[in-house]
CSV table of C-alpha atoms in Angstrom, one decimal:
chain,number,residue,atom,x,y,z
A,42,MET,CA,63.3,65.1,-57.4
A,43,GLN,CA,65.4,62.5,-59.1
A,44,LYS,CA,67.4,65.2,-60.9
A,45,LYS,CA,68.2,66.8,-57.6
A,46,LEU,CA,69.3,63.5,-56.1
A,47,ILE,CA,71.6,62.8,-59.1
A,48,VAL,CA,73.1,66.3,-58.9
A,49,ALA,CA,73.7,65.9,-55.2
A,50,ALA,CA,75.3,62.5,-55.7
A,51,LEU,CA,77.6,63.8,-58.4
A,52,ALA,CA,78.6,66.8,-56.3
A,53,GLY,CA,79.4,64.4,-53.4
A,54,LEU,CA,81.6,62.2,-55.7
A,55,ALA,CA,83.5,65.3,-56.9
A,56,ALA,CA,84.0,66.6,-53.4
A,57,ALA,CA,85.3,63.4,-51.9
A,58,PRO,CA,88.6,63.2,-53.8
A,59,ALA,CA,89.2,66.9,-53.3
A,60,PHE,CA,88.8,66.5,-49.5
A,61,ALA,CA,91.3,63.6,-49.4
A,62,GLN,CA,94.0,65.4,-51.4
A,63,SER,CA,97.1,67.1,-49.9
A,64,ASN,CA,97.9,70.7,-50.4
A,65,VAL,CA,101.0,70.9,-52.6
A,66,THR,CA,103.2,73.9,-53.2
A,67,VAL,CA,105.7,74.2,-56.0
A,68,TYR,CA,108.6,76.5,-55.1
A,69,GLY,CA,112.2,77.2,-56.0
A,70,ARG,CA,115.1,79.6,-56.6
A,71,ILE,CA,117.1,80.6,-59.6
A,72,ASN,CA,120.4,82.2,-58.3
A,73,THR,CA,123.0,82.9,-60.9
A,74,SER,CA,126.2,85.0,-60.8
A,75,LEU,CA,129.1,86.0,-63.0
A,76,GLU,CA,132.4,86.0,-61.1
A,77,SER,CA,136.0,86.8,-61.7
A,78,GLU,CA,138.5,85.0,-59.5
A,79,SER,CA,142.2,85.4,-59.0
A,80,GLN,CA,144.5,83.2,-56.8
A,81,SER,CA,148.0,84.0,-55.6
A,82,ALA,CA,148.7,86.0,-58.8
A,83,THR,CA,149.1,82.7,-60.7
A,84,ARG,CA,145.7,82.6,-62.5
A,85,THR,CA,142.6,84.6,-63.2
A,86,SER,CA,139.4,83.0,-64.3
A,87,THR,CA,135.8,84.0,-65.1
A,88,VAL,CA,132.9,81.7,-64.3
A,89,MET,CA,129.2,81.7,-64.3
A,90,ARG,CA,127.9,80.1,-61.1
A,91,SER,CA,124.7,78.5,-60.0
A,92,ASN,CA,124.3,79.4,-56.3
A,93,GLY,CA,122.1,76.7,-54.8
A,94,SER,CA,119.4,77.0,-57.5
A,95,ARG,CA,116.6,74.5,-56.9
A,96,ILE,CA,113.1,73.4,-57.5
A,97,GLY,CA,110.9,71.8,-54.8
A,98,PHE,CA,107.5,70.4,-53.8
A,99,ARG,CA,106.1,70.5,-50.3
A,100,GLY,CA,102.8,70.1,-48.8
A,101,ALA,CA,100.6,68.9,-45.9
A,102,GLU,CA,97.4,66.9,-45.3
A,103,ASP,CA,95.1,67.8,-42.4
A,104,LEU,CA,94.6,64.7,-40.3
A,105,GLY,CA,92.4,66.4,-37.7
A,106,ASN,CA,92.8,67.3,-34.1
A,107,GLY,CA,95.7,69.7,-34.9
A,108,LEU,CA,97.7,67.0,-36.5
A,109,LYS,CA,99.1,67.2,-40.1
A,110,ALA,CA,101.1,64.9,-42.4
A,111,ILE,CA,103.9,66.9,-43.9
A,112,PHE,CA,106.2,66.1,-46.8
A,113,GLY,CA,108.7,67.6,-49.3
A,114,ILE,CA,111.2,66.9,-52.0
A,115,GLU,CA,113.8,69.3,-53.4
A,116,GLN,CA,116.2,69.0,-56.3
A,117,ALA,CA,119.2,71.0,-57.3
A,118,ILE,CA,119.3,72.8,-60.7
A,119,ASN,CA,122.3,74.1,-62.6
A,120,SER,CA,121.1,77.5,-63.6
A,121,GLU,CA,124.2,78.3,-65.6
A,122,ASN,CA,123.5,75.6,-68.2
A,123,GLY,CA,119.9,74.4,-67.5
A,124,VAL,CA,121.0,70.9,-66.6
A,125,TRP,CA,119.1,69.1,-63.8
A,126,GLY,CA,121.5,68.9,-60.9
A,127,SER,CA,122.8,65.6,-59.5
A,128,LEU,CA,122.3,66.7,-55.9
A,129,GLY,CA,119.0,65.7,-54.2
A,130,ARG,CA,118.7,68.5,-51.6
A,131,ASN,CA,116.0,67.0,-49.4
A,132,ALA,CA,113.3,64.4,-49.3
A,133,TYR,CA,111.2,64.0,-46.1
A,134,VAL,CA,107.9,62.9,-44.7
A,135,GLY,CA,106.6,63.2,-41.2
A,136,LEU,CA,104.0,64.5,-38.8
A,137,ASP,CA,103.4,68.0,-37.4
A,138,SER,CA,101.3,68.9,-34.3
A,139,SER,CA,100.5,72.5,-33.6
A,140,GLY,CA,101.1,71.9,-29.9
A,141,ALA,CA,103.9,69.3,-29.9
A,142,GLY,CA,106.1,70.2,-32.8
A,143,SER,CA,107.2,68.2,-35.9
A,144,LEU,CA,108.9,64.8,-36.4
A,145,ILE,CA,110.3,64.0,-39.9
A,146,MET,CA,112.7,61.6,-41.5
A,147,GLY,CA,114.6,61.2,-44.8
A,148,ARG,CA,117.3,63.5,-46.4
A,149,LEU,CA,117.0,66.6,-44.3
A,150,ASP,CA,118.3,70.2,-44.6
A,151,ALA,CA,117.4,73.7,-43.5
A,152,THR,CA,114.3,73.8,-45.8
A,153,SER,CA,112.9,70.8,-44.0
A,154,PRO,CA,111.1,71.6,-40.7
A,155,GLY,CA,113.9,71.4,-38.1
A,156,GLY,CA,116.1,69.4,-40.4
A,157,ALA,CA,119.4,71.2,-39.8
A,158,PRO,CA,119.6,72.3,-36.2
A,159,VAL,CA,123.2,73.7,-36.1
A,160,TYR,CA,123.0,75.3,-39.5
A,161,SER,CA,119.7,77.0,-38.5
A,162,ALA,CA,121.3,78.3,-35.3
A,163,PHE,CA,124.0,79.9,-37.4
A,164,ALA,CA,121.6,81.3,-40.0
A,165,ALA,CA,119.5,82.9,-37.3
A,166,VAL,CA,122.3,85.3,-36.3
A,167,TRP,CA,124.2,85.8,-39.6
A,168,ASN,CA,123.8,88.2,-42.6
A,169,ASP,CA,124.4,86.7,-46.0
A,170,ILE,CA,125.4,88.6,-49.2
A,171,ASN,CA,123.8,86.0,-51.4
A,172,HIS,CA,122.2,83.4,-49.2
A,173,ASP,CA,124.8,81.0,-47.7
A,174,THR,CA,125.9,79.5,-51.0
A,175,GLY,CA,128.5,79.9,-53.8
A,176,ALA,CA,131.7,81.9,-53.4
A,177,THR,CA,130.3,83.9,-50.5
A,178,GLY,CA,129.0,81.0,-48.5
A,179,PHE,CA,130.6,79.9,-45.2
A,180,THR,CA,129.2,76.5,-44.6
A,181,GLN,CA,129.6,73.1,-46.3
A,182,SER,CA,127.3,70.1,-46.9
A,183,ASN,CA,129.9,67.3,-46.4
A,184,GLY,CA,131.0,67.9,-42.8
A,185,VAL,CA,134.4,68.9,-41.5
A,186,GLU,CA,137.3,68.4,-43.8
A,187,ALA,CA,141.1,68.3,-43.2
A,188,PHE,CA,143.3,71.0,-44.7
A,189,THR,CA,144.9,69.4,-47.7
A,190,GLY,CA,145.9,72.5,-49.7
A,191,ASP,CA,142.8,72.4,-52.0
A,192,VAL,CA,142.0,75.9,-50.9
A,193,ALA,CA,139.2,76.4,-53.5
A,194,GLY,CA,137.2,73.4,-52.3
A,195,ARG,CA,137.2,73.9,-48.5
A,196,ALA,CA,134.5,75.8,-46.6
A,197,VAL,CA,135.4,77.9,-43.6
A,198,LEU,CA,132.7,76.9,-41.1
A,199,GLY,CA,132.4,73.2,-40.3
A,200,ILE,CA,128.6,73.0,-40.3
A,201,ARG,CA,126.7,70.1,-42.0
A,202,THR,CA,123.8,71.7,-43.8
A,203,ARG,CA,122.1,68.4,-44.9
A,204,ALA,CA,122.3,64.7,-44.1
A,205,SER,CA,120.7,61.5,-45.5
A,206,ASN,CA,119.2,58.7,-43.4
A,207,ALA,CA,118.2,61.2,-40.8
A,208,VAL,CA,115.3,61.8,-38.4
A,209,ALA,CA,114.6,65.2,-36.8
A,210,TYR,CA,112.4,66.7,-34.2
A,211,SER,CA,111.5,70.4,-34.0
A,212,SER,CA,109.7,71.9,-31.1
A,213,PRO,CA,107.0,74.6,-31.4
A,214,THR,CA,108.0,78.1,-30.3
A,215,LEU,CA,108.1,77.8,-26.6
A,216,ALA,CA,107.2,80.5,-24.0
A,217,GLY,CA,109.7,83.3,-24.2
A,218,GLY,CA,110.6,82.8,-27.8
A,219,LEU,CA,112.7,79.6,-27.6
A,220,LYS,CA,112.7,77.0,-30.4
A,221,VAL,CA,114.7,73.7,-30.1
A,222,SER,CA,115.5,71.1,-32.8
A,223,VAL,CA,117.4,67.8,-32.8
A,224,ARG,CA,118.6,65.6,-35.7
A,225,TYR,CA,120.1,62.1,-35.7
A,226,ALA,CA,121.8,61.0,-39.0
A,227,MET,CA,123.4,57.7,-40.1
A,228,LEU,CA,126.3,58.7,-42.3
A,229,GLY,CA,127.8,55.3,-43.1
A,230,THR,CA,127.5,53.4,-46.4
A,231,ASP,CA,124.1,54.3,-47.8
A,232,ASN,CA,122.8,50.7,-48.4
A,233,GLY,CA,119.0,51.3,-48.1
A,234,VAL,CA,118.6,47.7,-46.9
A,235,GLN,CA,119.1,45.8,-43.7
A,236,GLN,CA,122.6,44.1,-43.6
A,237,ALA,CA,122.5,40.3,-43.5
A,238,GLN,CA,124.0,38.4,-40.6
A,239,GLY,CA,127.8,38.0,-41.0
A,240,THR,CA,128.0,40.8,-43.6
A,241,THR,CA,131.3,42.7,-43.3
A,242,SER,CA,130.5,45.6,-45.7
A,243,GLY,CA,129.9,49.0,-44.2
A,244,ALA,CA,126.5,49.8,-42.7
A,245,GLU,CA,124.6,53.1,-42.5
A,246,SER,CA,124.8,53.0,-38.7
A,247,ASP,CA,128.6,52.6,-38.6
A,248,ARG,CA,128.9,56.4,-38.6
A,249,SER,CA,126.4,58.8,-37.1
A,250,GLU,CA,126.0,62.4,-36.0
A,251,THR,CA,123.6,63.9,-33.4
A,252,GLU,CA,122.9,67.6,-33.6
A,253,VAL,CA,121.0,69.9,-31.2
A,254,GLY,CA,120.2,73.5,-32.0
A,255,ALA,CA,118.4,76.2,-30.1
A,256,VAL,CA,117.3,79.7,-31.1
A,257,TYR,CA,116.0,82.3,-28.6
A,258,LYS,CA,114.4,85.5,-29.9
A,259,THR,CA,113.3,88.4,-27.7
A,260,GLY,CA,112.8,91.9,-29.2
A,261,PRO,CA,115.9,92.9,-31.2
A,262,LEU,CA,118.1,90.2,-29.6
A,263,THR,CA,118.6,86.7,-31.0
A,264,VAL,CA,120.8,84.1,-29.3
A,265,SER,CA,121.6,80.7,-30.7
A,266,ALA,CA,123.5,77.6,-29.7
A,267,GLY,CA,124.4,74.4,-31.5
A,268,TYR,CA,126.2,71.1,-30.6
A,269,THR,CA,127.2,68.2,-32.9
A,270,SER,CA,128.4,64.8,-31.6
A,271,ALA,CA,130.0,62.3,-34.0
A,272,SER,CA,130.2,58.5,-33.5
A,273,ASN,CA,132.3,56.1,-35.6
A,274,LYS,CA,131.9,52.4,-35.1
A,275,ALA,CA,134.1,51.5,-38.0
A,276,ASP,CA,137.9,52.2,-37.9
A,277,VAL,CA,138.8,55.8,-38.5
A,278,THR,CA,141.5,56.3,-41.1
A,279,PRO,CA,144.4,58.4,-39.7
A,280,GLY,CA,144.5,61.8,-41.2
A,281,THR,CA,140.7,62.1,-41.8
A,282,ALA,CA,138.8,64.8,-40.0
A,283,ARG,CA,136.1,62.7,-38.3
A,284,PHE,CA,135.6,64.8,-35.2
A,285,ASP,CA,134.2,64.0,-31.8
A,286,ASP,CA,132.1,67.1,-31.1
A,287,ARG,CA,131.6,70.7,-32.1
A,288,PHE,CA,130.2,73.5,-29.9
A,289,GLN,CA,128.7,76.7,-31.4
A,290,LEU,CA,127.4,79.9,-29.9
A,291,GLY,CA,126.0,82.9,-31.8
A,292,ALA,CA,124.1,86.2,-31.2
A,293,SER,CA,122.7,89.1,-33.2
A,294,TYR,CA,121.2,92.4,-32.3
A,295,ASN,CA,119.1,94.7,-34.4
A,296,LEU,CA,120.1,98.3,-33.8
A,297,GLY,CA,117.4,99.6,-36.2
A,298,PHE,CA,119.9,101.2,-38.6
A,299,ALA,CA,122.0,98.0,-38.7
A,300,ASN,CA,122.0,94.4,-37.6
A,301,VAL,CA,125.1,93.0,-35.9
A,302,GLY,CA,125.9,89.3,-35.5
A,303,ALA,CA,128.7,87.1,-34.2
A,304,ILE,CA,129.5,83.4,-34.0
A,305,TYR,CA,132.1,81.3,-32.2
A,306,ALA,CA,132.7,77.6,-32.5
A,307,LYS,CA,135.1,74.9,-31.3
A,308,THR,CA,135.7,71.5,-32.8
A,309,ASN,CA,137.3,68.7,-30.7
A,310,TYR,CA,139.2,65.7,-32.0
A,311,GLU,CA,140.2,64.0,-28.8
A,312,GLY,CA,139.1,60.5,-29.8
A,313,ASN,CA,140.5,60.6,-33.3
A,314,SER,CA,143.2,58.0,-34.1
A,315,SER,CA,145.2,60.5,-36.2
A,316,THR,CA,148.0,62.5,-34.5
A,317,SER,CA,147.9,65.1,-37.3
A,318,LEU,CA,144.7,66.8,-36.1
A,319,SER,CA,144.2,69.4,-33.5
A,320,ASP,CA,141.2,71.1,-31.9
A,321,THR,CA,140.2,74.1,-34.0
A,322,GLY,CA,138.4,77.3,-33.3
A,323,GLU,CA,136.1,79.4,-35.6
A,324,TRP,CA,134.8,82.9,-35.1
A,325,GLY,CA,133.2,85.6,-37.1
A,326,VAL,CA,131.4,89.0,-37.1
A,327,SER,CA,128.6,90.1,-39.5
A,328,PHE,CA,127.1,93.5,-40.3
A,329,LYS,CA,124.1,94.5,-42.4
A,330,VAL,CA,122.9,98.0,-43.0
A,331,PRO,CA,119.6,98.3,-44.8
A,332,PHE,CA,118.4,101.5,-46.5
A,333,GLY,CA,115.3,101.6,-48.6
A,334,LYS,CA,115.3,98.7,-51.1
A,335,SER,CA,119.1,98.4,-50.7
A,336,ASP,CA,121.5,96.9,-48.1
A,337,VAL,CA,125.2,96.6,-47.5
A,338,VAL,CA,126.6,93.5,-45.9
A,339,ALA,CA,130.2,93.1,-44.5
A,340,ASN,CA,131.4,89.9,-42.9
A,341,TYR,CA,134.7,88.5,-41.5
A,342,VAL,CA,135.3,84.9,-40.5
A,343,ARG,CA,138.5,83.3,-39.2
A,344,ARG,CA,139.2,79.6,-38.7
A,345,GLU,CA,142.2,77.7,-37.4
A,346,LEU,CA,143.5,75.2,-39.8
A,347,GLN,CA,142.6,71.6,-38.9
A,348,THR,CA,146.0,70.0,-39.0
A,349,LYS,CA,149.1,70.8,-36.9
A,350,LEU,CA,149.9,73.6,-39.4
A,351,ASP,CA,150.3,76.9,-37.6
A,352,GLY,CA,148.0,79.1,-39.5
A,353,ASP,CA,144.5,80.3,-40.3
A,354,ASP,CA,141.9,80.4,-43.0
A,355,ARG,CA,140.5,84.0,-43.1
A,356,VAL,CA,137.7,85.5,-45.2
A,357,TRP,CA,136.4,89.0,-45.4
A,358,GLN,CA,133.7,90.1,-47.8
A,359,VAL,CA,131.5,93.1,-48.6
A,360,GLY,CA,128.4,93.2,-50.8
A,361,TYR,CA,125.6,95.4,-52.0
A,362,GLY,CA,122.1,94.1,-52.6
A,363,TYR,CA,119.0,95.7,-54.2
A,364,ALA,CA,115.5,94.3,-53.9
A,365,PHE,CA,113.7,94.8,-57.2
A,366,SER,CA,110.7,93.1,-55.6
A,367,ASN,CA,109.9,90.7,-52.7
A,368,ARG,CA,111.2,87.8,-54.9
A,369,THR,CA,113.9,89.3,-57.1
A,370,ARG,CA,117.2,90.6,-55.7
A,371,GLY,CA,120.4,91.8,-57.5
A,372,PHE,CA,123.8,91.8,-55.8
A,373,VAL,CA,127.5,92.6,-56.3
A,374,PHE,CA,130.3,91.6,-54.0
A,375,TYR,CA,134.0,91.5,-53.4
A,376,GLN,CA,135.6,88.7,-51.3
A,377,ASN,CA,139.2,88.0,-50.1
A,378,ARG,CA,140.1,84.6,-48.7
A,379,ASP,CA,143.6,84.3,-47.3
A,380,PHE,CA,145.4,81.2,-46.1
A,381,ASP,CA,148.2,82.2,-43.7
A,382,THR,CA,150.3,79.1,-43.1
A,383,SER,CA,153.7,80.8,-43.2
A,384,ALA,CA,154.7,79.6,-39.7
A,385,SER,CA,154.5,76.0,-40.9
A,386,GLY,CA,156.8,76.6,-43.8
A,387,THR,CA,153.9,76.4,-46.3
A,388,ALA,CA,153.5,79.2,-48.8
A,389,SER,CA,151.5,81.9,-47.2
A,390,ASP,CA,150.3,83.8,-50.3
A,391,ASP,CA,147.2,81.6,-51.1
A,392,ALA,CA,144.7,84.4,-51.3
A,393,ILE,CA,141.6,84.0,-53.5
A,394,LYS,CA,140.1,87.3,-54.6
A,395,THR,CA,136.6,87.2,-56.1
A,396,VAL,CA,134.4,89.9,-57.7
A,397,GLY,CA,130.9,88.9,-58.6
A,398,VAL,CA,127.5,90.2,-59.8
A,399,GLY,CA,124.3,88.3,-59.9
A,400,VAL,CA,120.5,88.0,-59.7
A,401,ARG,CA,118.4,85.8,-57.4
A,402,HIS,CA,114.7,85.1,-58.0
A,403,ASN,CA,112.5,83.1,-55.7
A,404,PHE,CA,109.3,81.5,-56.9
């Protein structure tokens, strides 16, 4: 009898910590390509590129009554040289309710639940050659930039993929297939502490952005919308592209033999103190044709340049992908990115032509 009691007690001690622990998943992506790039017939270079490679940890703890604590942290990895990346991709903690949605805070992006509303609205209707990253990616992580002539470092679509000092809410999928998310981010100086009375240094709340995104799916049709509103308490330096608001609409339709997508966006600068900035438009079309384990993707995106220059930033690309398995994909692509600024007197032949081949493995 005593032996049975001892065994039962030991079993109870062993089970108690296991019950209290969270469920943690280790995941990641290694995405590497070899690319040859030429620009304006002045240079040709070959580069090996890490396309958003990362490692992450995420998990949940069941709190009962349909409520869970959720958390995650994700770090960039430079797959071309094995060095741990300097970019912290996300770090979040929050609560999730099966009936009410999720609420999280921290550094948020699209792999955080509802952490990137406008980007997620774009991704829901777009077809990527190699995820939205590297040479073939259309978005950027640091907001909307002014056209400065640094053609290699400027993205086409002005979508912020991740933001620090942010809080986000994501609804459950509502009746009819609608899902809505909202994110508020403080983008000022990242102090991490409360500012003392009388302090004149920048504060996190001096600059902020509010994003709202919605995705509606019904059968083969997907419709999405996004809105970003920026607020600047501190002085805005003339010539910088700190915008007032950005509207975005998108749609895609699965025809069975092909998926067709489109996006349109407008960025407004009405409250900006700079006179060198004008409202800009963006639009693009996307096609994907799957066959067996293969697919062909073709995209075209055009964006008006953000200064008073009379011109456009235009990208067209075509790629072929092959799924070796559910986790491993090979791809090849060709991309042409042309900056037509001839009407402003600026050199018009700023085309960047890129050919690449790569492998992506998710784990």
